[in-house]
PDB file of C-alpha atoms in Angstrom:
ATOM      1  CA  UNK E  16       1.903  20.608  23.544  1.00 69.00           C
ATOM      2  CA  UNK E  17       2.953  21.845  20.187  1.00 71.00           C
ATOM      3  CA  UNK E  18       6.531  22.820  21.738  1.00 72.00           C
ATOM      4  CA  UNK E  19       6.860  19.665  23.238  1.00 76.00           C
ATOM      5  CA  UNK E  20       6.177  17.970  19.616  1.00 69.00           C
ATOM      6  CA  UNK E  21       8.078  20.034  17.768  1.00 66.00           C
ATOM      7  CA  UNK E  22      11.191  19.393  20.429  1.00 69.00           C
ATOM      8  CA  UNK E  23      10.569  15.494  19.711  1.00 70.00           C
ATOM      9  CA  UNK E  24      10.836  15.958  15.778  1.00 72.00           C
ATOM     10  CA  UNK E  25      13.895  17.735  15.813  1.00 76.00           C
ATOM     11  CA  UNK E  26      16.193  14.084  15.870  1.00 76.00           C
ATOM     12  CA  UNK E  27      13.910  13.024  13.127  1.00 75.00           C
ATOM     13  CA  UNK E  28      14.448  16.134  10.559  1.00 78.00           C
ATOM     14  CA  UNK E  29      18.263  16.251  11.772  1.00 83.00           C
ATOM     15  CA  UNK E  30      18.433  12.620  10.893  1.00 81.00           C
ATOM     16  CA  UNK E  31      16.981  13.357   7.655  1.00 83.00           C
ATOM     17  CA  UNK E  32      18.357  16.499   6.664  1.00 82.00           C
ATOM     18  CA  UNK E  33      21.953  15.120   7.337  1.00 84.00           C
ATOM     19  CA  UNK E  34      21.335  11.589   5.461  1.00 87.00           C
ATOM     20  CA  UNK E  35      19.910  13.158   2.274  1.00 88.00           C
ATOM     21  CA  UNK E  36      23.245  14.185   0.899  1.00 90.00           C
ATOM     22  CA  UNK E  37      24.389  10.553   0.958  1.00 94.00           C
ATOM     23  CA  UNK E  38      23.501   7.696  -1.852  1.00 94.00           C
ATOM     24  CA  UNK E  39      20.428   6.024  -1.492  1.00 94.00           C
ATOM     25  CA  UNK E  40      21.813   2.529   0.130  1.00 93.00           C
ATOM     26  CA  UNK E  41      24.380   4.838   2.053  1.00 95.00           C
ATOM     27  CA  UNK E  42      21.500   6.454   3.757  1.00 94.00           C
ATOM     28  CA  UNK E  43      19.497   3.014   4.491  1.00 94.00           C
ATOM     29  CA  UNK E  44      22.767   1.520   5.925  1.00 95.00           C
ATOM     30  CA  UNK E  45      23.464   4.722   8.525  1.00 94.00           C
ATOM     31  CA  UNK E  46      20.303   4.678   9.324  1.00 92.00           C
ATOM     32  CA  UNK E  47      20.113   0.638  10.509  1.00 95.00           C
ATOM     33  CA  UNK E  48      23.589   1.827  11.952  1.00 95.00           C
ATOM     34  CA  UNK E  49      21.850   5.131  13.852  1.00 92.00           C
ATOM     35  CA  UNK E  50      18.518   2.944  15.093  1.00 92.00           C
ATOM     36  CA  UNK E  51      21.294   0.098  16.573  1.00 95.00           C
ATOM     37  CA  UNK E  52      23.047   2.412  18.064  1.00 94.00           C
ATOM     38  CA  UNK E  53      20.187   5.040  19.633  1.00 91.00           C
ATOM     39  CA  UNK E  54      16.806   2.484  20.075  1.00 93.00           C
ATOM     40  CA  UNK E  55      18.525   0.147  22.345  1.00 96.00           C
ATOM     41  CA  UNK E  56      19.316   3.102  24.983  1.00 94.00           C
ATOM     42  CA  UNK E  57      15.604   4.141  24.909  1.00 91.00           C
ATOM     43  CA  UNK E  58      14.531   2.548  27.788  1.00 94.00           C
ATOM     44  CA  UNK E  59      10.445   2.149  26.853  1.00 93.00           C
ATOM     45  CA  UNK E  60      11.560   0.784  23.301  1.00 94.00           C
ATOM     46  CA  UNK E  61      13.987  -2.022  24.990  1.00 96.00           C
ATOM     47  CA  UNK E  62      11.530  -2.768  27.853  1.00 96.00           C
ATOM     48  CA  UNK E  63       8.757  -3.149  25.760  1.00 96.00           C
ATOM     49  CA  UNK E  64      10.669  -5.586  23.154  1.00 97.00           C
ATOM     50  CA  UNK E  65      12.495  -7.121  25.798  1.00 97.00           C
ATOM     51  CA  UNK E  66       9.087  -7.959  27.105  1.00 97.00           C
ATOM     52  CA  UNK E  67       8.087  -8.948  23.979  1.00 97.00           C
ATOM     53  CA  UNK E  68      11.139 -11.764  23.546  1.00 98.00           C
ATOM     54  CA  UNK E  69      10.436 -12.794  26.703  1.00 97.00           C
ATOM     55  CA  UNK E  70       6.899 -14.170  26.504  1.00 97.00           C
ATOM     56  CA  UNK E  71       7.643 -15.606  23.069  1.00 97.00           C
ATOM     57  CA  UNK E  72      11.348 -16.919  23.285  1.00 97.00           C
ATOM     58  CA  UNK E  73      11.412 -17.629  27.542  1.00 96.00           C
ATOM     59  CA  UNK E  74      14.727 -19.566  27.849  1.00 97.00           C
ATOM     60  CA  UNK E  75      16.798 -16.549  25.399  1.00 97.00           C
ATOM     61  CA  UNK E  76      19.581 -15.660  27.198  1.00 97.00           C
ATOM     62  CA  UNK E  77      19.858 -12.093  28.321  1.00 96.00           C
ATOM     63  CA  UNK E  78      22.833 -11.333  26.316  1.00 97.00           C
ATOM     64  CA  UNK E  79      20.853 -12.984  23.270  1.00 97.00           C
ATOM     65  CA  UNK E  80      18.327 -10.624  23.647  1.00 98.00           C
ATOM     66  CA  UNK E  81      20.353  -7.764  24.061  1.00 97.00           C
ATOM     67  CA  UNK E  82      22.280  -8.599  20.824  1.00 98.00           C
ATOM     68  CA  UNK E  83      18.810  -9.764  19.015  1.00 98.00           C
ATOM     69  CA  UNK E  84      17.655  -6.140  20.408  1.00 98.00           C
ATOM     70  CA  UNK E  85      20.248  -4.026  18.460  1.00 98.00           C
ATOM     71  CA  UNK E  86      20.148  -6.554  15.253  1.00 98.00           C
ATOM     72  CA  UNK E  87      15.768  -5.448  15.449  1.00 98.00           C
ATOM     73  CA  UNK E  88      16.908  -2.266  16.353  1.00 97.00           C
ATOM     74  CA  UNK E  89      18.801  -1.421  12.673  1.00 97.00           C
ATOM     75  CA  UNK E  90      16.238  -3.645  10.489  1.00 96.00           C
ATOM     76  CA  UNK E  91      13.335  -0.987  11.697  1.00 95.00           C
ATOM     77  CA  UNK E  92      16.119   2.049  10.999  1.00 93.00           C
ATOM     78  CA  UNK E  93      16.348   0.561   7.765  1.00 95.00           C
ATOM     79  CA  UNK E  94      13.103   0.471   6.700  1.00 94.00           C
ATOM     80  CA  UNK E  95      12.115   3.657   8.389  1.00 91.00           C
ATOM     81  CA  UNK E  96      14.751   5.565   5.928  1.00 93.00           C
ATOM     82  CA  UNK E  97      13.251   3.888   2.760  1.00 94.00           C
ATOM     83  CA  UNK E  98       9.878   5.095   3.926  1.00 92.00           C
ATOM     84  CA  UNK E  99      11.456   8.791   4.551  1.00 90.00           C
ATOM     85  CA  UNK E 100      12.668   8.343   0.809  1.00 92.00           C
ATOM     86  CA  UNK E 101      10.140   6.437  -0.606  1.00 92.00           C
ATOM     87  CA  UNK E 102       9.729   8.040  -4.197  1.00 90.00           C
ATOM     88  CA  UNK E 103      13.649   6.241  -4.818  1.00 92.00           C
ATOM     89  CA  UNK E 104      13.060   3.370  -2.865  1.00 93.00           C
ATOM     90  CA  UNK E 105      10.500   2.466  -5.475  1.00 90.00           C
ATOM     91  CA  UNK E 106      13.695   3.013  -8.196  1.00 88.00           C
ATOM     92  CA  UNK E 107      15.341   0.149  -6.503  1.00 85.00           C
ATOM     93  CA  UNK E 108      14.269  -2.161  -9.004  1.00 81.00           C
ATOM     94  CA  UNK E 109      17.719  -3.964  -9.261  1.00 86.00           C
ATOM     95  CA  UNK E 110      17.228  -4.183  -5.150  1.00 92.00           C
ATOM     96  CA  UNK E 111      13.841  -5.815  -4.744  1.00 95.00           C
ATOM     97  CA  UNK E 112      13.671  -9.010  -6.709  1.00 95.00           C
ATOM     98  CA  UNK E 113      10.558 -11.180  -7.095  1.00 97.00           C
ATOM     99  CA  UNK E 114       9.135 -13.820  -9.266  1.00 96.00           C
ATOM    100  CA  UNK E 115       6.110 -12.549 -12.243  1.00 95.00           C
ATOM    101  CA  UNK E 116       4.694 -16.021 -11.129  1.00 97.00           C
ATOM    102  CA  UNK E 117       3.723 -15.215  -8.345  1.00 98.00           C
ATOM    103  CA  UNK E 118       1.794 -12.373  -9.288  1.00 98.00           C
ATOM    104  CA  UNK E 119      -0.515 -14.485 -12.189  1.00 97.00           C
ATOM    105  CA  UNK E 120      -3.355 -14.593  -9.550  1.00 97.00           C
ATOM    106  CA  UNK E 121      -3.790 -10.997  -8.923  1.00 97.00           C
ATOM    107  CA  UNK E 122      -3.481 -10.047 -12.835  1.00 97.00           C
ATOM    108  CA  UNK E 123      -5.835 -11.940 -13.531  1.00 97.00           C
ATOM    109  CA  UNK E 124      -8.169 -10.919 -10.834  1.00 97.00           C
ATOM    110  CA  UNK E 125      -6.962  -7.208 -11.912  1.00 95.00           C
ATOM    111  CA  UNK E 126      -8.110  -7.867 -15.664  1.00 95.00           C
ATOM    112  CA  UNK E 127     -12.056  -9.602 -14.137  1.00 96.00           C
ATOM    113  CA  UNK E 128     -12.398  -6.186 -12.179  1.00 95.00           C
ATOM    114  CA  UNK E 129     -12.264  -8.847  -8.905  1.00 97.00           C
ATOM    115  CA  UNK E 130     -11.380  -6.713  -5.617  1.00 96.00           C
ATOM    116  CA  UNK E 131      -7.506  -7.446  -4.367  1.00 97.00           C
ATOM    117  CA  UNK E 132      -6.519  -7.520  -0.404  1.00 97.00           C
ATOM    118  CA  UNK E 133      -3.121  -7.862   0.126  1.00 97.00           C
ATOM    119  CA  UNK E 134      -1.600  -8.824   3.428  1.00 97.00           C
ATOM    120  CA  UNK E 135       1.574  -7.659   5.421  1.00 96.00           C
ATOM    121  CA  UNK E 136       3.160  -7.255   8.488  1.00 95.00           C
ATOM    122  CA  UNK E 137       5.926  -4.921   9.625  1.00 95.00           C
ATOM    123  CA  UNK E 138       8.649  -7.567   8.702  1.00 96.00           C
ATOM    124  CA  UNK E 139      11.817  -6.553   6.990  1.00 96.00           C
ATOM    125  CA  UNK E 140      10.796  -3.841   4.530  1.00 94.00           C
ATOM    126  CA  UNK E 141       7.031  -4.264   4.229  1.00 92.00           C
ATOM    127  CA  UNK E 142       6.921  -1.159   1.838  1.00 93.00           C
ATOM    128  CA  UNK E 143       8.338  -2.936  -0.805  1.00 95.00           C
ATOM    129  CA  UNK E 144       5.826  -5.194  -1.546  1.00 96.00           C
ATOM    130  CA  UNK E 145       3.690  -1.932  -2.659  1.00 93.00           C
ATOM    131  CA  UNK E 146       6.625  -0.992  -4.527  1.00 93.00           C
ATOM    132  CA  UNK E 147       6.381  -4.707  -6.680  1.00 95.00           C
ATOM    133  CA  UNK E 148       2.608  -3.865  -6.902  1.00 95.00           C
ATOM    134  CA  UNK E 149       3.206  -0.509  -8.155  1.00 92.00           C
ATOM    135  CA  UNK E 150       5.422  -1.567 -11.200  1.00 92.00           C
ATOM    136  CA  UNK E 151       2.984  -4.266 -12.088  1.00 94.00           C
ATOM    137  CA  UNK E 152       0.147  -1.809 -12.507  1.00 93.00           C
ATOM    138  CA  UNK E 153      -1.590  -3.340  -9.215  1.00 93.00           C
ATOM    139  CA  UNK E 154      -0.757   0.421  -7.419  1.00 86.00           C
ATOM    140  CA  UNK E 155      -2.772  -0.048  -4.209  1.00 88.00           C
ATOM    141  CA  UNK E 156      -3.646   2.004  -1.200  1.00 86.00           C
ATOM    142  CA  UNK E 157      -3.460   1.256   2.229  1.00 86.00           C
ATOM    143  CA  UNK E 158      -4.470   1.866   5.669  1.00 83.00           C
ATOM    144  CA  UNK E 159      -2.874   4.227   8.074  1.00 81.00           C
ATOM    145  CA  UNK E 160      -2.615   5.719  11.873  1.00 80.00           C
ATOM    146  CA  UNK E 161      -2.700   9.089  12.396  1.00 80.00           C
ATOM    147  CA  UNK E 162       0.461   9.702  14.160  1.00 78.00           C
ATOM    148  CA  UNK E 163      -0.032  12.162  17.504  1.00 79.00           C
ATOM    149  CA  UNK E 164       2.985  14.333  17.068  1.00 75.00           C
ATOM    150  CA  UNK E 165       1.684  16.551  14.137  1.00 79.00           C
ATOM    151  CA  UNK E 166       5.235  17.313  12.883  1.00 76.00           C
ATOM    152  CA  UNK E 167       5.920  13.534  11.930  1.00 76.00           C
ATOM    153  CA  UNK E 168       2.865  12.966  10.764  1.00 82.00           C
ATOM    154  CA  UNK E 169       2.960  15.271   7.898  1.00 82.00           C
ATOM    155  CA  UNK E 170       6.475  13.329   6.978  1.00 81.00           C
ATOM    156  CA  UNK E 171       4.838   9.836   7.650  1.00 84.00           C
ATOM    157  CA  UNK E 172       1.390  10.775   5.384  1.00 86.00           C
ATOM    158  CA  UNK E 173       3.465  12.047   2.491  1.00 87.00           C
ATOM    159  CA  UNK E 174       6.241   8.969   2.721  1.00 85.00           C
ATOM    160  CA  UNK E 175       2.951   6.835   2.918  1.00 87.00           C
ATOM    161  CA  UNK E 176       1.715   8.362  -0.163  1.00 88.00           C
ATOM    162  CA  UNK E 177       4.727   8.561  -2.803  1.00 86.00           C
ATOM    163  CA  UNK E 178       4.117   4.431  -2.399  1.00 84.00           C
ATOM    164  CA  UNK E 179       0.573   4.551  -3.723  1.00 82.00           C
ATOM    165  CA  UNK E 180      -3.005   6.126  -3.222  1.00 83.00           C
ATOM    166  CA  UNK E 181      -5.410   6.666  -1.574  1.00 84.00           C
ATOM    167  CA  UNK E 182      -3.955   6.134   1.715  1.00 85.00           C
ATOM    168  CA  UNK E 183      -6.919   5.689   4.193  1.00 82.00           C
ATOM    169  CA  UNK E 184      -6.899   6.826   7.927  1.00 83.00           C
ATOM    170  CA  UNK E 185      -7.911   4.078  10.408  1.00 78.00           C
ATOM    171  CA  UNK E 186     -11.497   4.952  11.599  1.00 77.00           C
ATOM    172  CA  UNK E 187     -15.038   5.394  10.398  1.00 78.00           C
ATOM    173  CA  UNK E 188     -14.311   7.206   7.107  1.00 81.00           C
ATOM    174  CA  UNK E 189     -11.285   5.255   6.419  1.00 82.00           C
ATOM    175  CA  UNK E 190     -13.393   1.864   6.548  1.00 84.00           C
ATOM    176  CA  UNK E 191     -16.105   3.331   4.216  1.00 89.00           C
ATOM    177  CA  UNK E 192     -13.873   4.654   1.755  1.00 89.00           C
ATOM    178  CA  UNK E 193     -11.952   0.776   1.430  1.00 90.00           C
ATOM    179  CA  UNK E 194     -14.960  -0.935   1.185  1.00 91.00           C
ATOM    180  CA  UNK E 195     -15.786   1.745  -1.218  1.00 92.00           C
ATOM    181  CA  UNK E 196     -12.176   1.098  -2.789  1.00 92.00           C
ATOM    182  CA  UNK E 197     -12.750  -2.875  -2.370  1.00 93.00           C
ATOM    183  CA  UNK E 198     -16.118  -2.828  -4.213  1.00 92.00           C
ATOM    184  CA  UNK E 199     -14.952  -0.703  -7.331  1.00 91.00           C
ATOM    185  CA  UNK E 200     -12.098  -4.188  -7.763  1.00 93.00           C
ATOM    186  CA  UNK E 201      -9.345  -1.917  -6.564  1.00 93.00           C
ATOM    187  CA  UNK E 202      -6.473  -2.654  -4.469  1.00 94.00           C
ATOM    188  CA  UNK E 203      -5.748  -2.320  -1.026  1.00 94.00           C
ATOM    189  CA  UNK E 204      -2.652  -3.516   1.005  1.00 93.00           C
ATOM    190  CA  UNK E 205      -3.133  -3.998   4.528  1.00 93.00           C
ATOM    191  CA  UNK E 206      -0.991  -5.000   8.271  1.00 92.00           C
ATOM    192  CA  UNK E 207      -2.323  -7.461  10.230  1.00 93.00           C
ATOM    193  CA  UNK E 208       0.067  -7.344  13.161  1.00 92.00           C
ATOM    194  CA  UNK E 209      -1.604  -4.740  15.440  1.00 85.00           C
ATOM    195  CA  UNK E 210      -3.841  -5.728  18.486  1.00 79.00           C
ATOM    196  CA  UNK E 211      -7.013  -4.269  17.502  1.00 79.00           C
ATOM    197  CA  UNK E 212      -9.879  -3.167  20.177  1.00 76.00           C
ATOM    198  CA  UNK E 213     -12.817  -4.840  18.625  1.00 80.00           C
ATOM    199  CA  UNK E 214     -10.208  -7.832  17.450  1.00 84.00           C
ATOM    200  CA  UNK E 215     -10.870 -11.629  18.982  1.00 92.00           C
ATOM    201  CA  UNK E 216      -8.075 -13.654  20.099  1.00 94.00           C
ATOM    202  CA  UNK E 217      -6.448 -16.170  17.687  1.00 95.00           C
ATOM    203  CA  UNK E 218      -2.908 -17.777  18.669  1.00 94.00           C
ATOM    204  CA  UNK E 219       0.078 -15.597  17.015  1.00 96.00           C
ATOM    205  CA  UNK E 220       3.604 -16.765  17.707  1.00 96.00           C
ATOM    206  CA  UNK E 221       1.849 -19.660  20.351  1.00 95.00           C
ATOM    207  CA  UNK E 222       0.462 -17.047  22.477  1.00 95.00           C
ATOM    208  CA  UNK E 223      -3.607 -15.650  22.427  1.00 95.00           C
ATOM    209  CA  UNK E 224      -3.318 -12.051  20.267  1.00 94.00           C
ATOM    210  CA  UNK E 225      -5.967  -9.761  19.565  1.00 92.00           C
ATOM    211  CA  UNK E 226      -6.655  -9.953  15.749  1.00 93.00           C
ATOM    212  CA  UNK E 227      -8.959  -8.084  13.410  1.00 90.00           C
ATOM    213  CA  UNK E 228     -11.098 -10.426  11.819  1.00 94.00           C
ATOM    214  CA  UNK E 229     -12.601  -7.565   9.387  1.00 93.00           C
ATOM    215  CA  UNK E 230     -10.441  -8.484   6.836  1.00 94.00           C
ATOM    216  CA  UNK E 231     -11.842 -11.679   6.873  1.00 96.00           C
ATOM    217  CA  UNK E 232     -15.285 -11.233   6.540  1.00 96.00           C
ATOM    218  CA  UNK E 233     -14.927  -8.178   3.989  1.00 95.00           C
ATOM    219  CA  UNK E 234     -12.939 -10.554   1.907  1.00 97.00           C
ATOM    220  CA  UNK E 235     -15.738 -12.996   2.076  1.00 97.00           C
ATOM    221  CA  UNK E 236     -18.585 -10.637   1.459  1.00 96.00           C
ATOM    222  CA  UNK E 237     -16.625  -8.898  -1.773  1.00 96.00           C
ATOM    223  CA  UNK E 238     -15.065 -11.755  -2.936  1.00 97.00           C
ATOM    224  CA  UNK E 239     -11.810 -10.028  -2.616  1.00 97.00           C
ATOM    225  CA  UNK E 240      -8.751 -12.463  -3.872  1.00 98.00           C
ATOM    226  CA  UNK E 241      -6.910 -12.248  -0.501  1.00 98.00           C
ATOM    227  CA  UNK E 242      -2.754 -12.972  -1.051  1.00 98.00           C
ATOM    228  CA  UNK E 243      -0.649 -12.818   1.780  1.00 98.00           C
ATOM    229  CA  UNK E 244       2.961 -11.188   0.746  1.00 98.00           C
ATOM    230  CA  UNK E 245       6.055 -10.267   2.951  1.00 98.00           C
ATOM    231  CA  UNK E 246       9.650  -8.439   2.098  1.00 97.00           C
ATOM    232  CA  UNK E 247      12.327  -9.595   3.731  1.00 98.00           C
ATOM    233  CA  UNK E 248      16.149  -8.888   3.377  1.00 97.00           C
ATOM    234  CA  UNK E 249      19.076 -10.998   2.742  1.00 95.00           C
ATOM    235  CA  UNK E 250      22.539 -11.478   3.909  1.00 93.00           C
ATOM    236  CA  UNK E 251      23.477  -9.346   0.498  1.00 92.00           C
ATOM    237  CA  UNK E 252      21.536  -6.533   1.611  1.00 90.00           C
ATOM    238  CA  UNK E 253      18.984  -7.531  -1.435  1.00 95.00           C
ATOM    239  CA  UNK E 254      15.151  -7.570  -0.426  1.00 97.00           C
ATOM    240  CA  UNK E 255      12.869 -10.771  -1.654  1.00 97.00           C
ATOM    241  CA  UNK E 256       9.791 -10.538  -2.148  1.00 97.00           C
ATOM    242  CA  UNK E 257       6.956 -12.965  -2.160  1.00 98.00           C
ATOM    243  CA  UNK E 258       3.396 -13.417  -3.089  1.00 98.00           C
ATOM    244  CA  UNK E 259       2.115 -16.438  -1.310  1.00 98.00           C
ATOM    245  CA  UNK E 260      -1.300 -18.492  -2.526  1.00 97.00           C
ATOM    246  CA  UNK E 261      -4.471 -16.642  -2.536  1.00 98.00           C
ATOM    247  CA  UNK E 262      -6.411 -17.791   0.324  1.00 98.00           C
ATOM    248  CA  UNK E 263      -9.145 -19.741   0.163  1.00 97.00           C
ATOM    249  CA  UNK E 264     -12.146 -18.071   1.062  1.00 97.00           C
ATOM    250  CA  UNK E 265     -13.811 -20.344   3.785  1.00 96.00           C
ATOM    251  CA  UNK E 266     -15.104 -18.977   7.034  1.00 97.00           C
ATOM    252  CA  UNK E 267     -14.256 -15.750   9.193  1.00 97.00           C
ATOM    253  CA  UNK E 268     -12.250 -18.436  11.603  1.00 97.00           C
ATOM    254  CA  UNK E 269     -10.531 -20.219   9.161  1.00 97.00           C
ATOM    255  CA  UNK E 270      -9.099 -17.022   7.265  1.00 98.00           C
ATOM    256  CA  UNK E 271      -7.922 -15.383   9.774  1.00 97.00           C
ATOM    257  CA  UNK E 272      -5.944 -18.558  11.261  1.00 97.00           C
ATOM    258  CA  UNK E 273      -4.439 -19.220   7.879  1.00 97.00           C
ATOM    259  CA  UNK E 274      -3.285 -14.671   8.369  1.00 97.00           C
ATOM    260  CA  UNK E 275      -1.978 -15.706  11.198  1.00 96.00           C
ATOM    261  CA  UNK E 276      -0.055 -18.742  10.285  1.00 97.00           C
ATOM    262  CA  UNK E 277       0.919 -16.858   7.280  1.00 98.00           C
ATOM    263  CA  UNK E 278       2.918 -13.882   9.157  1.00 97.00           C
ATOM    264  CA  UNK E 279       3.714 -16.459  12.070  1.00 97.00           C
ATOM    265  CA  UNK E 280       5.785 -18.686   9.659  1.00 97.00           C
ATOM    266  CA  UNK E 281       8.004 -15.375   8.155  1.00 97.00           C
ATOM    267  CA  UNK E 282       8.455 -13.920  11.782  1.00 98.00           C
ATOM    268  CA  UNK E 283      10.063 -17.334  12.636  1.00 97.00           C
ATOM    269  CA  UNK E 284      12.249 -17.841   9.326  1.00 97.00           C
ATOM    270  CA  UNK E 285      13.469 -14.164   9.925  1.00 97.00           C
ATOM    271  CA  UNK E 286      12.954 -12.768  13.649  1.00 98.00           C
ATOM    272  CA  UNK E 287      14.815 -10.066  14.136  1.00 98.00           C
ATOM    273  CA  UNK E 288      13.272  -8.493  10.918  1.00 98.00           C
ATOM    274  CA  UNK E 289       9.411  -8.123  12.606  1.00 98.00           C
ATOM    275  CA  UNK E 290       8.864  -4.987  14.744  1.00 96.00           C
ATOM    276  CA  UNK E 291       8.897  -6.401  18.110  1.00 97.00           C
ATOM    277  CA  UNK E 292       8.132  -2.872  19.886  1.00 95.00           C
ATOM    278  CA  UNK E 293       4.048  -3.378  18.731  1.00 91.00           C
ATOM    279  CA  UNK E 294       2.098  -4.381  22.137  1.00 90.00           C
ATOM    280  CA  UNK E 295       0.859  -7.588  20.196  1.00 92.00           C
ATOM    281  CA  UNK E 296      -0.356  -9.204  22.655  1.00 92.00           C
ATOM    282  CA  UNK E 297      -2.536  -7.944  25.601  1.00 80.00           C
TER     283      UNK E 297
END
């Protein structure tokens, strides 16, 4: 088992052994470049998205696909080298732009000692939205899976890390040390695009999806201020980041429609940036 792990990692430490000597936006661009090139040719990964675009866009073309395929294939190599070399990715400061606006609400609930929940999804580089938190003295952890393959894992935990702590395993002790977390007004970031076992279906994309609804009722029960926020590139290779509205704190239904919605509405305006591989929906 171990030698068959070890064997997997290899392409991984290669890739980052050989892309370390490079610039930092060198390395991000090679790696989109690698990811086009390689994921594509994995057959699981492109059945699995291909799937994906399937149920959710039925009259793409094949060809569309194919091309939308390799375009999803280098935004997820992208973002996988910034998490590799997170530490500088949160130097980037002249490469993630965002308006101080935006982020009045969750001062303010920073300086009453009011609990913060920020939501993502894996759409266009989701990790810099903790980097925006991080230089506005809103550092906040996050929830993680353990990854099976013990060799990446000790890569992915320490990327995870360098963004902000504590960084929380999914689980029984994870969930007690957030609330724990939540209920001291800290901050916690948190992906809501995963199918979840004890989730209940709410629409996503038009079709039924598996969705925690934890968040919501934690967030009603704290009185966490709950702000959806998303990074997503541009043409110029620039990532913007947004804060949305705090959402208002209603019922467990009604929240986690509006999380939905929220994610929905950036998956549309930028498709190819989401990480179609995740079995959404089941």
């Amino acid at each position: 088992m171990l030698l068959r792990q070890f064997i997997e990692i290899i392409p991984f430490y290669l890739l980052i052994f050989l892309l370390r000597v490079l610039p930092f936006e060198k390395r991000v661009y090679w790696g989109g470049e690698l990811c086009k090139l390689i994921l594509p040719k994995i057959r699981k990964f492109n059945k699995r998205v291909d799937t994906n675009l399937k149920l959710i866009y039925p009259n793409m073309s094949q060809n569309r696909r194919k091309k939308f395929i390799e375009e999803n294939s280098k935004m997820i190599g992208k973002s996988f080298i910034e998490l590799m070399f997170n530490k500088e990715f949160h130097k980037q400061t002249n490469k993630i732009i965002y308006e101080k606006t935006e982020l009045l609400a969750l001062l303010e609930a920073k300086n009453l000692n009011r609990p913060i929940i920020i939501i993502s999804g894996h759409i266009g580089s989701w990790e810099a939205v903790r980097a925006v938190l991080s230089k506005n003295n809103l550092t906040s952890g996050a929830i993680y899976q353990r990854n099976r393959n013990i060799f990446y894992e000790r890569l992915h935990l320490r990327a995870i890390k360098e963004g902000g702590e504590p960084i929380l395993e999914v689980g029984t002790s994870g969930t007690r040390k957030m609330i724990s977390l939540i209920r001291s007004g800290g901050v916690i970031a948190l992906m809501i695009d995963q199918a979840v076992e004890e989730g209940k279906y709410f629409k996503f994309l038009g079709r039924p999806a598996k969705t925690s609804t934890s968040i919501a009722e934690i967030s009603i029960k704290y009185n966490a201020l709950l702000v959806p926020a998303y990074g997503i590139r541009r043409p110029d290779n620039s990532i913007k980041v947004n804060f949305e509205s705090p959402l208002e704190l209603s019922t467990v239904s009604a929240i986690t429609k509006m999380m939905n919605s929220s994610l929905e509405n950036r998956v549309r305006q930028a498709p190819t940036q989401w990480y179609w591989p995740h079995k959404r929906w089941k």
